[in-house]
Amino acid sequence: MPDSPVPPAATPAQPSRRAFLKTAAVASAVVAAPLVIPARALGKDGNVPPSERIVMAGIGLNNRGRHDLAWALGENDTQFVAIADCRKSNGMKAKEMIDKKNGNTDSKFYADFRELLARPDIDAIVCATSERWHALMSVLTMRAGKDIYCEKPGSMTIAEGRALLDTQRRTGRVFQTGTQRRSEVGFMYCNELARLGRLGKIHTVYAHTLPDVNKHRWLPPEPEPPKEEFDWDMWQGPVPYRAYNRGYLAWHGDPWTHTGGIGEWGSHTIASASWAVDMDHTAAVEYEWPKNDNGDQMVCLWPNGVKLVLNAQGWPKAGVPGMWRGSCGVRIDGTEGWCACADGYTVPEVSHPSLLKEWKKLVNDYLLRSGRPVGHMRDFLNCVKSRRTTVADAAVSHFAMSTVHAANICVQLRRNLKYDGVKEEFINDPEANRLRSRPSRDPWQF
Amino acid sequence: MKSQSLILALVLAAMISLPARAQYGNKPESDKYIAVLKSEAELKDKSDACRELGRVGTKEAIPVLAALLADEKLSHMARYGLEPIPDPAVDDAFRAALPKVSGRVKIGVITSLGFRRDVKAIEPLAALLKDADAQVASAAAVALGWIGTPEAKKAIEAVLTTAPEAIQAGVYDGALKCADVLMQEGKAAEAIALFDQIRGKQFPPHIRLAGTRGAILARGEAGIPLMVETIRGDDPNLFNAVLRVALELKGPKVTAALADELAKAPAHRQTALIETLCIRGDAAAGPAVVGLVKSTDKAVKIKAIQGVSRLKEASAVPLLLQLTADADGQIADAAKASLVTIPGAEADKAILSILAKDDAASKRAGIDLVARRRVLDAVPALQKLAGDADEGIRQDAIKALGDLVSAEQIGVLIDLLNQAKSAQDIEAATTALSAVATRADDAAADKLIAALAKAQPPQRRALIRALGAMRGPKVLAAVRGALKDTDPQVVDAAVRAICDWPGKDVAADLLAIAKDSENGTHRVLALRSYTKLTKERGMQPAQKLQMCKEMLALAKKDPEKKVVLSALSDVQHPESLKMVMSMYDEAGVREEAGAAAVTIAEKILAGQPKLVAESMEKVAAGTRNADLANRAKALLADAKKKLPK
């Protein structure tokens, strides 16, 4: 049994966990009651009545976030009441979506998420800030007694991931990291093939990464936008302060704000790969520097002896065959065959068509056995109700991201590393160990 | 197995509280960055130097970084440099800075003291719990939680129930952290005392939940009565919270207590308890879960059916076998799925016994189960059933053999193919042979090829289909030979095998079929497969174009031309657009040619505005598809903008 406390209940222990109407009195101190109550709010037309709905709010829902928001709004047991964003224009776009769904304009906008987290009527948060905020926002949300669906990656350092995991355990809140491929049928099927031994003994798993290399930037200052429109200090959050420059808003590729090409896709693909080989409860323990700066073809080793190979050349290009036809691919190789899945696959690719013979049956068996739904947001919402641990919980996030961070450190130090997965420290490498954490900028505190 | 919180303590110890080493860091690099900090360098360079000192800084870096702690612009970066340095002098520096800073900078220093678990900081941090700045006081409470000693606990307890509202969240978080650390460091009595306070009714529900979790865990097995009491309680949130605790609390007594509660709990809680027991994975819970397989509550029944498999409870097999025939399809399916995965030779034996039953339904259910479980011992029984008078049983058995026999045993299936009593039997044998062929070796291929020589046409067709699932030069030669067979069905199988063959080895065969076959379907199939070769990874546009030209020369009828047009649409080359447009006036393929032309034009517009403009003008005027016409017009407008004035 993995050492992560995985979930209990597959079904809600109590049919109704929250009386929305009872809490309306509390909520009304902050949110004005709608003048006209839509039929949906009354539970008519097959809708879930308010007392059964999960009261939700969003934080930092820009492009990807509004995709997540659309997912959550599409579920009939959610009731969004608020949005927080340090960029007002982004926040108002999300508010428009919420208001359109609610049929009124009552949802509340906050420039400071702390005011939103202080509301006692909110059960759960969808967070899609940029990644420097993910672990901290998740910790603060769970400390406030709320559940959270937070976009990936779950952390910027090994220590952040540990704080996230410990907070989740200590508070017993529900956390889902946004590695949605763990709720998609193609990846489920690959796992089942591996688990049932259809591929023989698994020896290697390939995880798609991007070839991008992070580089520290320091851009010339520009006039800062008005704070009521864009709170620049808040936007930077826990990372080192730099004077405003719009260039920083493209935050990919900067190690203070991004986990690089390895983290961008590895946060997804390593979490998919570890699932397939039952290594969700540990980071990889060996990292072989591939003599480049982007980690492409880095060979890592899990404690069970399975190799994890990072592949930044997964997509085909002229003259170079690729491993996948889509993004965020994973390939599992065993002694008797292989299977691969990536975005856009209607069915996984397999070493032989016979491996697809049980396509629907194995997926259905998995769904039946696990009680999981297809759909990552749905899984989160189910777990909010049942208090079960999600399919991509804080442990999954922490250990997959620990592998990402260790791989990044391996590339940064340009040498092979060994990692003690129990002590969570590099073996005989003090310099690497000093890179496992970095302090949050004041006043932010884990 | 060490708990994760204990690991946290170890991590912190490793990261922070190591005793000063005689040597650490990298002196040449450290000296270089120290010099930057001592210079008049710009903020950017000093920030970078602080960051790098976090990685390589030596003892000499500590006072230089410490001097920056009060600097609002560099305080955070100074912490960045100082925090990872394994030297108690860093703690001294943070403590010394504490009274000299205020506001946000003070919060940063407090946070670093907490992160480094500096026990000497407990007294000054305790004093800050009463600071007028609520954020400072909250930060101090959280930092005391990280430090997590009995002295830190005392400091937090002093304000636990009296803290003003503005700092309560910080105090509660600090208390929980502190109790957690105490528990993991073996100070159970201290931890229990603090957790018991935190689960008091005066605290917010989410804090009480966390306190209850800790109060049970910190007691170990002695926490079982509290766990049980909470399970029996009315609060659904506490019930759910305690199930999570049940996963963290180890030992057979915990399993026994949970199993004991299983029978007493109401149905809506039984499913949750079963799931918890399953995740714990303690087989001792198996009998209790078996008891609920007979539950009258459907959700509980299904959960128990799934649970016995996960708990490897072989005694449930007879019950599960009965339920495979349940009138409720969901229950029957759950029972079958459980029987597929429940491990053990006993289960294999029980499931095998169904094959000997008299009724057809049982036999067919048994065949399905042995195939899905991969019960290799079932092969002799299945061979017998492959001769059964019942057609359904016979064919299921033949197909199941395809899942179970090894490549060495492929002769069994060849014999069954030759003995087939009907076309359906042949089809079943073909499926089985194809399944084995996917995992077969050269020796098995030899057996199939040898069988070809003596086989009748229907059997030859089946053997070719099976060979189509294999690879290698010998197999390809056999399939090529079948292209000349006198029986059209055998030829059909061979053509399809060639068309499904991966890679360029069959390129010439495909072109030959497209050129010479009198069967229109075969010509189209061959062209389609040849098209796939143009899409192989690494194929250059010029190569694709040449292959399309070869195909076009062979395409006689409209369906064949449509295949070529489809291939051309994927070739980003001006020549491909010209070829497509040369077919635009042919009424039978006009729309397909127009669609291909627009697709190519969209890709080559930038370099070929003139050609695109000419082509799109023609497509826009000629197509009957309004969407296509609009795309063509848009391209035409874009192309015209790019043309020289």
PDB file of N, CA and C in Angstrom, chain A residues 1 3 6-11 13-14 143 162 166 168-170 198 216 218 233 256 322 352 354 357 361 368 387 422-423 425 431 434 436 438-442 445-446, chain B residues 1 4 7-8 11 14-15 44 53-55 57 76 79-80 85 104 139 173 180 206 210 213 236 240 244 247 268-269 271-272 275 279 303 306 372 374 403 438 469 537:
ATOM      1  N   MET A   1       0.853  -1.199   0.000  1.00  0.00           N
ATOM      2  CA  MET A   1       0.000   0.000   0.000  1.00  0.00           C
ATOM      3  C   MET A   1       0.883   1.242   0.000  1.00  0.00           C
ATOM      4  N   ASP A   3       2.347   4.871   0.787  1.00  0.00           N
ATOM      5  CA  ASP A   3       2.311   5.536   2.083  1.00  0.00           C
ATOM      6  C   ASP A   3       1.441   6.784   2.071  1.00  0.00           C
ATOM      7  N   VAL A   6      -4.535   7.499   0.860  1.00  0.00           N
ATOM      8  CA  VAL A   6      -5.433   7.646  -0.245  1.00  0.00           C
ATOM      9  C   VAL A   6      -6.823   7.743   0.347  1.00  0.00           C
ATOM     10  N   PRO A   7      -7.750   7.834  -0.380  1.00  0.00           N
ATOM     11  CA  PRO A   7      -9.100   8.222  -0.041  1.00  0.00           C
ATOM     12  C   PRO A   7      -9.967   7.196   0.607  1.00  0.00           C
ATOM     13  N   PRO A   8     -10.850   7.665   1.347  1.00  0.00           N
ATOM     14  CA  PRO A   8     -11.899   6.769   1.744  1.00  0.00           C
ATOM     15  C   PRO A   8     -13.041   6.665   0.735  1.00  0.00           C
ATOM     16  N   ALA A   9     -14.145   7.172   1.135  1.00  0.00           N
ATOM     17  CA  ALA A   9     -15.413   6.839   0.519  1.00  0.00           C
ATOM     18  C   ALA A   9     -15.551   7.078  -0.969  1.00  0.00           C
ATOM     19  N   ALA A  10     -16.102   6.085  -1.658  1.00  0.00           N
ATOM     20  CA  ALA A  10     -16.362   6.252  -3.085  1.00  0.00           C
ATOM     21  C   ALA A  10     -17.696   6.911  -3.303  1.00  0.00           C
ATOM     22  N   THR A  11     -18.533   6.829  -2.310  1.00  0.00           N
ATOM     23  CA  THR A  11     -19.848   7.458  -2.434  1.00  0.00           C
ATOM     24  C   THR A  11     -20.061   8.338  -1.218  1.00  0.00           C
ATOM     25  N   ALA A  13     -20.972   9.880   2.148  1.00  0.00           N
ATOM     26  CA  ALA A  13     -21.387   9.234   3.380  1.00  0.00           C
ATOM     27  C   ALA A  13     -22.760   9.730   3.809  1.00  0.00           C
ATOM     28  N   GLN A  14     -23.073  10.944   3.437  1.00  0.00           N
ATOM     29  CA  GLN A  14     -24.390  11.489   3.732  1.00  0.00           C
ATOM     30  C   GLN A  14     -24.927  12.061   2.428  1.00  0.00           C
ATOM     31  N   ARG A 143      -6.103  25.798   4.410  1.00  0.00           N
ATOM     32  CA  ARG A 143      -6.075  26.338   5.776  1.00  0.00           C
ATOM     33  C   ARG A 143      -7.376  27.034   6.113  1.00  0.00           C
ATOM     34  N   ARG A 162       6.025  19.600  -0.570  1.00  0.00           N
ATOM     35  CA  ARG A 162       5.905  18.940   0.741  1.00  0.00           C
ATOM     36  C   ARG A 162       4.923  19.715   1.627  1.00  0.00           C
ATOM     37  N   ASP A 166       1.550  18.106   3.147  1.00  0.00           N
ATOM     38  CA  ASP A 166       1.310  18.061   4.594  1.00  0.00           C
ATOM     39  C   ASP A 166       0.060  18.845   4.980  1.00  0.00           C
ATOM     40  N   GLN A 168      -2.559  19.330   3.101  1.00  0.00           N
ATOM     41  CA  GLN A 168      -3.737  18.562   2.681  1.00  0.00           C
ATOM     42  C   GLN A 168      -4.047  17.462   3.692  1.00  0.00           C
ATOM     43  N   ARG A 169      -3.009  16.794   4.159  1.00  0.00           N
ATOM     44  CA  ARG A 169      -3.228  15.719   5.129  1.00  0.00           C
ATOM     45  C   ARG A 169      -3.689  16.267   6.473  1.00  0.00           C
ATOM     46  N   ARG A 170      -3.040  17.348   6.884  1.00  0.00           N
ATOM     47  CA  ARG A 170      -3.345  17.907   8.205  1.00  0.00           C
ATOM     48  C   ARG A 170      -4.778  18.420   8.265  1.00  0.00           C
ATOM     49  N   ARG A 198      -0.788  -7.027 -19.512  1.00  0.00           N
ATOM     50  CA  ARG A 198      -0.937  -7.262 -20.952  1.00  0.00           C
ATOM     51  C   ARG A 198       0.305  -6.833 -21.733  1.00  0.00           C
ATOM     52  N   HIS A 216      16.812  33.253 -16.347  1.00  0.00           N
ATOM     53  CA  HIS A 216      16.417  34.402 -15.520  1.00  0.00           C
ATOM     54  C   HIS A 216      16.389  35.669 -16.360  1.00  0.00           C
ATOM     55  N   TRP A 218      15.613  40.083 -16.388  1.00  0.00           N
ATOM     56  CA  TRP A 218      15.481  41.329 -15.626  1.00  0.00           C
ATOM     57  C   TRP A 218      15.202  42.417 -16.651  1.00  0.00           C
ATOM     58  N   ASP A 233       2.017  43.940  -7.469  1.00  0.00           N
ATOM     59  CA  ASP A 233       2.672  43.295  -6.330  1.00  0.00           C
ATOM     60  C   ASP A 233       1.996  41.946  -6.041  1.00  0.00           C
ATOM     61  N   TRP A 256      11.828  31.859 -12.036  1.00  0.00           N
ATOM     62  CA  TRP A 256      11.099  32.327 -10.858  1.00  0.00           C
ATOM     63  C   TRP A 256       9.592  32.125 -11.010  1.00  0.00           C
ATOM     64  N   GLY A 322       8.908  11.001 -34.530  1.00  0.00           N
ATOM     65  CA  GLY A 322       8.469  11.360 -33.183  1.00  0.00           C
ATOM     66  C   GLY A 322       7.886  10.150 -32.493  1.00  0.00           C
ATOM     67  N   HIS A 352       0.563  -3.747 -30.992  1.00  0.00           N
ATOM     68  CA  HIS A 352      -0.191  -4.591 -31.902  1.00  0.00           C
ATOM     69  C   HIS A 352      -1.684  -4.368 -31.698  1.00  0.00           C
ATOM     70  N   SER A 354      -4.106  -6.177 -31.435  1.00  0.00           N
ATOM     71  CA  SER A 354      -4.813  -7.066 -30.501  1.00  0.00           C
ATOM     72  C   SER A 354      -4.908  -6.446 -29.107  1.00  0.00           C
ATOM     73  N   LYS A 357      -8.143  -4.874 -28.258  1.00  0.00           N
ATOM     74  CA  LYS A 357      -9.334  -5.727 -28.291  1.00  0.00           C
ATOM     75  C   LYS A 357     -10.254  -5.447 -27.105  1.00  0.00           C
ATOM     76  N   LYS A 361     -14.008  -2.569 -22.668  1.00  0.00           N
ATOM     77  CA  LYS A 361     -14.238  -3.380 -21.476  1.00  0.00           C
ATOM     78  C   LYS A 361     -13.284  -2.988 -20.336  1.00  0.00           C
ATOM     79  N   LEU A 368     -15.753   1.077 -13.119  1.00  0.00           N
ATOM     80  CA  LEU A 368     -16.581   0.362 -12.154  1.00  0.00           C
ATOM     81  C   LEU A 368     -15.799   0.091 -10.871  1.00  0.00           C
ATOM     82  N   ARG A 387     -15.810  13.275   0.162  1.00  0.00           N
ATOM     83  CA  ARG A 387     -14.586  13.465   0.951  1.00  0.00           C
ATOM     84  C   ARG A 387     -13.521  12.440   0.578  1.00  0.00           C
ATOM     85  N   VAL A 422      12.699   8.828   0.580  1.00  0.00           N
ATOM     86  CA  VAL A 422      12.086   8.822   1.911  1.00  0.00           C
ATOM     87  C   VAL A 422      12.475  10.101   2.668  1.00  0.00           C
ATOM     88  N   LYS A 423      13.766  10.390   2.664  1.00  0.00           N
ATOM     89  CA  LYS A 423      14.221  11.611   3.354  1.00  0.00           C
ATOM     90  C   LYS A 423      13.964  12.856   2.509  1.00  0.00           C
ATOM     91  N   GLU A 425      15.855  13.995   0.097  1.00  0.00           N
ATOM     92  CA  GLU A 425      17.082  14.770  -0.063  1.00  0.00           C
ATOM     93  C   GLU A 425      18.013  14.063  -1.048  1.00  0.00           C
ATOM     94  N   GLU A 431      25.003  20.814  -2.559  1.00  0.00           N
ATOM     95  CA  GLU A 431      24.606  21.913  -3.442  1.00  0.00           C
ATOM     96  C   GLU A 431      23.205  21.669  -3.990  1.00  0.00           C
ATOM     97  N   ARG A 434      20.530  22.332  -1.446  1.00  0.00           N
ATOM     98  CA  ARG A 434      20.230  23.746  -1.183  1.00  0.00           C
ATOM     99  C   ARG A 434      19.260  24.320  -2.224  1.00  0.00           C
ATOM    100  N   ARG A 436      16.442  22.739  -3.023  1.00  0.00           N
ATOM    101  CA  ARG A 436      15.124  22.126  -2.825  1.00  0.00           C
ATOM    102  C   ARG A 436      14.062  23.102  -2.341  1.00  0.00           C
ATOM    103  N   ARG A 438      13.005  27.542  -1.660  1.00  0.00           N
ATOM    104  CA  ARG A 438      13.332  28.957  -1.784  1.00  0.00           C
ATOM    105  C   ARG A 438      12.279  29.726  -1.005  1.00  0.00           C
ATOM    106  N   PRO A 439      12.683  30.774  -0.332  1.00  0.00           N
ATOM    107  CA  PRO A 439      11.718  31.469   0.538  1.00  0.00           C
ATOM    108  C   PRO A 439      10.696  32.260  -0.259  1.00  0.00           C
ATOM    109  N   SER A 440       9.484  32.277   0.243  1.00  0.00           N
ATOM    110  CA  SER A 440       8.458  33.124  -0.354  1.00  0.00           C
ATOM    111  C   SER A 440       8.733  34.571   0.020  1.00  0.00           C
ATOM    112  N   ARG A 441       8.415  35.450  -0.898  1.00  0.00           N
ATOM    113  CA  ARG A 441       8.576  36.886  -0.604  1.00  0.00           C
ATOM    114  C   ARG A 441       7.538  37.284   0.449  1.00  0.00           C
ATOM    115  N   ASP A 442       7.955  38.147   1.338  1.00  0.00           N
ATOM    116  CA  ASP A 442       7.022  38.630   2.339  1.00  0.00           C
ATOM    117  C   ASP A 442       5.868  39.381   1.668  1.00  0.00           C
ATOM    118  N   GLN A 445       3.475  33.312   3.281  1.00  0.00           N
ATOM    119  CA  GLN A 445       4.024  32.335   4.227  1.00  0.00           C
ATOM    120  C   GLN A 445       3.279  31.017   4.061  1.00  0.00           C
ATOM    121  N   PHE A 446       4.016  29.943   3.917  1.00  0.00           N
ATOM    122  CA  PHE A 446       3.370  28.624   3.838  1.00  0.00           C
ATOM    123  C   PHE A 446       2.934  28.163   5.224  1.00  0.00           C
TER     124      PHE A 446
ATOM    125  N   MET B   1       7.214   2.089   8.393  1.00  0.00           N
ATOM    126  CA  MET B   1       7.217   3.175   7.412  1.00  0.00           C
ATOM    127  C   MET B   1       7.055   4.518   8.141  1.00  0.00           C
ATOM    128  N   GLN B   4       4.705  10.879   6.767  1.00  0.00           N
ATOM    129  CA  GLN B   4       5.185  11.988   5.957  1.00  0.00           C
ATOM    130  C   GLN B   4       5.567  13.191   6.805  1.00  0.00           C
ATOM    131  N   ILE B   7       8.902  12.752   7.925  1.00  0.00           N
ATOM    132  CA  ILE B   7       9.821  13.029   6.820  1.00  0.00           C
ATOM    133  C   ILE B   7      10.056  14.533   6.727  1.00  0.00           C
ATOM    134  N   LEU B   8       8.973  15.279   6.903  1.00  0.00           N
ATOM    135  CA  LEU B   8       9.105  16.736   6.864  1.00  0.00           C
ATOM    136  C   LEU B   8      10.148  17.186   7.879  1.00  0.00           C
ATOM    137  N   VAL B  11      13.448  16.354   6.610  1.00  0.00           N
ATOM    138  CA  VAL B  11      13.818  17.254   5.519  1.00  0.00           C
ATOM    139  C   VAL B  11      14.299  18.575   6.094  1.00  0.00           C
ATOM    140  N   ALA B  14      17.618  18.230   7.550  1.00  0.00           N
ATOM    141  CA  ALA B  14      18.656  18.141   6.533  1.00  0.00           C
ATOM    142  C   ALA B  14      18.881  19.493   5.865  1.00  0.00           C
ATOM    143  N   MET B  15      17.775  20.190   5.631  1.00  0.00           N
ATOM    144  CA  MET B  15      17.893  21.446   4.892  1.00  0.00           C
ATOM    145  C   MET B  15      18.486  22.555   5.754  1.00  0.00           C
ATOM    146  N   LYS B  44      19.631  44.432  -9.793  1.00  0.00           N
ATOM    147  CA  LYS B  44      19.531  43.156 -10.521  1.00  0.00           C
ATOM    148  C   LYS B  44      20.726  42.254 -10.199  1.00  0.00           C
ATOM    149  N   LEU B  53      24.135  32.743  -4.009  1.00  0.00           N
ATOM    150  CA  LEU B  53      24.712  32.420  -2.693  1.00  0.00           C
ATOM    151  C   LEU B  53      23.853  31.397  -1.957  1.00  0.00           C
ATOM    152  N   GLY B  54      22.577  31.385  -2.245  1.00  0.00           N
ATOM    153  CA  GLY B  54      21.728  30.335  -1.674  1.00  0.00           C
ATOM    154  C   GLY B  54      22.238  28.958  -2.071  1.00  0.00           C
ATOM    155  N   ARG B  55      22.826  28.861  -3.208  1.00  0.00           N
ATOM    156  CA  ARG B  55      23.338  27.579  -3.724  1.00  0.00           C
ATOM    157  C   ARG B  55      24.771  27.313  -3.272  1.00  0.00           C
ATOM    158  N   GLY B  57      26.846  29.694  -1.198  1.00  0.00           N
ATOM    159  CA  GLY B  57      27.384  30.595  -0.184  1.00  0.00           C
ATOM    160  C   GLY B  57      28.148  29.888   0.928  1.00  0.00           C
ATOM    161  N   HIS B  76      14.170  40.230   0.890  1.00  0.00           N
ATOM    162  CA  HIS B  76      13.726  38.897   0.456  1.00  0.00           C
ATOM    163  C   HIS B  76      14.868  38.127  -0.178  1.00  0.00           C
ATOM    164  N   ARG B  79      17.203  36.731   2.317  1.00  0.00           N
ATOM    165  CA  ARG B  79      16.668  35.483   2.882  1.00  0.00           C
ATOM    166  C   ARG B  79      16.875  34.330   1.908  1.00  0.00           C
ATOM    167  N   TYR B  80      16.712  34.645   0.611  1.00  0.00           N
ATOM    168  CA  TYR B  80      16.920  33.648  -0.440  1.00  0.00           C
ATOM    169  C   TYR B  80      18.332  33.060  -0.333  1.00  0.00           C
ATOM    170  N   ILE B  85      21.658  28.011   3.844  1.00  0.00           N
ATOM    171  CA  ILE B  85      23.027  27.809   4.334  1.00  0.00           C
ATOM    172  C   ILE B  85      22.994  27.017   5.643  1.00  0.00           C
ATOM    173  N   ARG B 104       6.195  44.140   6.489  1.00  0.00           N
ATOM    174  CA  ARG B 104       6.379  42.960   5.639  1.00  0.00           C
ATOM    175  C   ARG B 104       7.756  42.335   5.809  1.00  0.00           C
ATOM    176  N   ALA B 139       1.946  35.629  11.603  1.00  0.00           N
ATOM    177  CA  ALA B 139       3.160  34.999  11.060  1.00  0.00           C
ATOM    178  C   ALA B 139       3.966  34.358  12.179  1.00  0.00           C
ATOM    179  N   ASP B 173      -3.600  27.653  12.717  1.00  0.00           N
ATOM    180  CA  ASP B 173      -2.695  26.945  11.809  1.00  0.00           C
ATOM    181  C   ASP B 173      -1.393  26.605  12.520  1.00  0.00           C
ATOM    182  N   ASP B 180       1.336  18.607  15.025  1.00  0.00           N
ATOM    183  CA  ASP B 180       1.770  17.632  14.024  1.00  0.00           C
ATOM    184  C   ASP B 180       3.255  17.298  14.192  1.00  0.00           C
ATOM    185  N   HIS B 206     -13.686  23.279  10.477  1.00  0.00           N
ATOM    186  CA  HIS B 206     -12.552  22.679   9.750  1.00  0.00           C
ATOM    187  C   HIS B 206     -11.339  22.516  10.661  1.00  0.00           C
ATOM    188  N   ALA B 210      -9.522  18.810  11.725  1.00  0.00           N
ATOM    189  CA  ALA B 210      -8.076  18.559  11.711  1.00  0.00           C
ATOM    190  C   ALA B 210      -7.599  18.140  13.103  1.00  0.00           C
ATOM    191  N   ARG B 213      -8.498  14.502  13.712  1.00  0.00           N
ATOM    192  CA  ARG B 213      -7.567  13.617  12.994  1.00  0.00           C
ATOM    193  C   ARG B 213      -6.296  13.423  13.820  1.00  0.00           C
ATOM    194  N   PRO B 236     -21.617  14.135   9.745  1.00  0.00           N
ATOM    195  CA  PRO B 236     -21.106  13.466   8.544  1.00  0.00           C
ATOM    196  C   PRO B 236     -19.712  13.931   8.172  1.00  0.00           C
ATOM    197  N   ASN B 240     -16.532  11.432   7.725  1.00  0.00           N
ATOM    198  CA  ASN B 240     -15.662  11.360   6.549  1.00  0.00           C
ATOM    199  C   ASN B 240     -14.206  11.638   6.907  1.00  0.00           C
ATOM    200  N   ARG B 244     -10.496   9.112   6.638  1.00  0.00           N
ATOM    201  CA  ARG B 244      -9.147   9.429   6.153  1.00  0.00           C
ATOM    202  C   ARG B 244      -8.114   9.025   7.204  1.00  0.00           C
ATOM    203  N   LEU B 247      -7.018   5.512   7.294  1.00  0.00           N
ATOM    204  CA  LEU B 247      -6.018   5.100   6.308  1.00  0.00           C
ATOM    205  C   LEU B 247      -4.608   5.362   6.800  1.00  0.00           C
ATOM    206  N   HIS B 268     -25.852   3.986   4.028  1.00  0.00           N
ATOM    207  CA  HIS B 268     -25.146   5.059   3.328  1.00  0.00           C
ATOM    208  C   HIS B 268     -23.737   5.269   3.878  1.00  0.00           C
ATOM    209  N   ARG B 269     -23.431   4.696   5.026  1.00  0.00           N
ATOM    210  CA  ARG B 269     -22.060   4.771   5.519  1.00  0.00           C
ATOM    211  C   ARG B 269     -21.274   3.481   5.237  1.00  0.00           C
ATOM    212  N   THR B 271     -20.896   1.873   2.392  1.00  0.00           N
ATOM    213  CA  THR B 271     -20.072   1.937   1.176  1.00  0.00           C
ATOM    214  C   THR B 271     -18.755   2.637   1.474  1.00  0.00           C
ATOM    215  N   ALA B 272     -18.828   3.705   2.242  1.00  0.00           N
ATOM    216  CA  ALA B 272     -17.611   4.449   2.579  1.00  0.00           C
ATOM    217  C   ALA B 272     -16.670   3.597   3.425  1.00  0.00           C
ATOM    218  N   GLU B 275     -14.946   1.000   1.213  1.00  0.00           N
ATOM    219  CA  GLU B 275     -13.875   1.604   0.428  1.00  0.00           C
ATOM    220  C   GLU B 275     -12.627   1.802   1.300  1.00  0.00           C
ATOM    221  N   ILE B 279      -8.949   0.133   0.666  1.00  0.00           N
ATOM    222  CA  ILE B 279      -7.712   0.885   0.469  1.00  0.00           C
ATOM    223  C   ILE B 279      -6.674   0.477   1.513  1.00  0.00           C
ATOM    224  N   LYS B 303     -20.687  -2.422  -3.990  1.00  0.00           N
ATOM    225  CA  LYS B 303     -19.408  -2.034  -3.357  1.00  0.00           C
ATOM    226  C   LYS B 303     -18.759  -3.254  -2.709  1.00  0.00           C
ATOM    227  N   GLN B 306     -17.277  -5.581  -5.348  1.00  0.00           N
ATOM    228  CA  GLN B 306     -15.973  -5.084  -5.796  1.00  0.00           C
ATOM    229  C   GLN B 306     -14.936  -5.248  -4.688  1.00  0.00           C
ATOM    230  N   ARG B 372     -10.947 -13.996 -19.614  1.00  0.00           N
ATOM    231  CA  ARG B 372     -10.571 -12.692 -19.051  1.00  0.00           C
ATOM    232  C   ARG B 372      -9.577 -12.829 -17.908  1.00  0.00           C
ATOM    233  N   ARG B 374      -7.420 -15.116 -17.827  1.00  0.00           N
ATOM    234  CA  ARG B 374      -6.239 -15.791 -18.391  1.00  0.00           C
ATOM    235  C   ARG B 374      -5.898 -17.057 -17.576  1.00  0.00           C
ATOM    236  N   ASP B 403      -7.130 -16.450 -26.614  1.00  0.00           N
ATOM    237  CA  ASP B 403      -6.547 -15.649 -25.532  1.00  0.00           C
ATOM    238  C   ASP B 403      -5.577 -16.460 -24.679  1.00  0.00           C
ATOM    239  N   THR B 438      -0.540 -12.492 -32.982  1.00  0.00           N
ATOM    240  CA  THR B 438       0.041 -11.221 -32.533  1.00  0.00           C
ATOM    241  C   THR B 438       1.163 -11.426 -31.533  1.00  0.00           C
ATOM    242  N   ALA B 469      -1.614 -10.749 -39.271  1.00  0.00           N
ATOM    243  CA  ALA B 469      -1.365 -10.171 -37.944  1.00  0.00           C
ATOM    244  C   ALA B 469       0.095 -10.339 -37.526  1.00  0.00           C
ATOM    245  N   ARG B 537       6.233   9.474 -40.832  1.00  0.00           N
ATOM    246  CA  ARG B 537       7.045  10.494 -40.188  1.00  0.00           C
ATOM    247  C   ARG B 537       8.321  10.759 -40.988  1.00  0.00           C
TER     248      ARG B 537
END
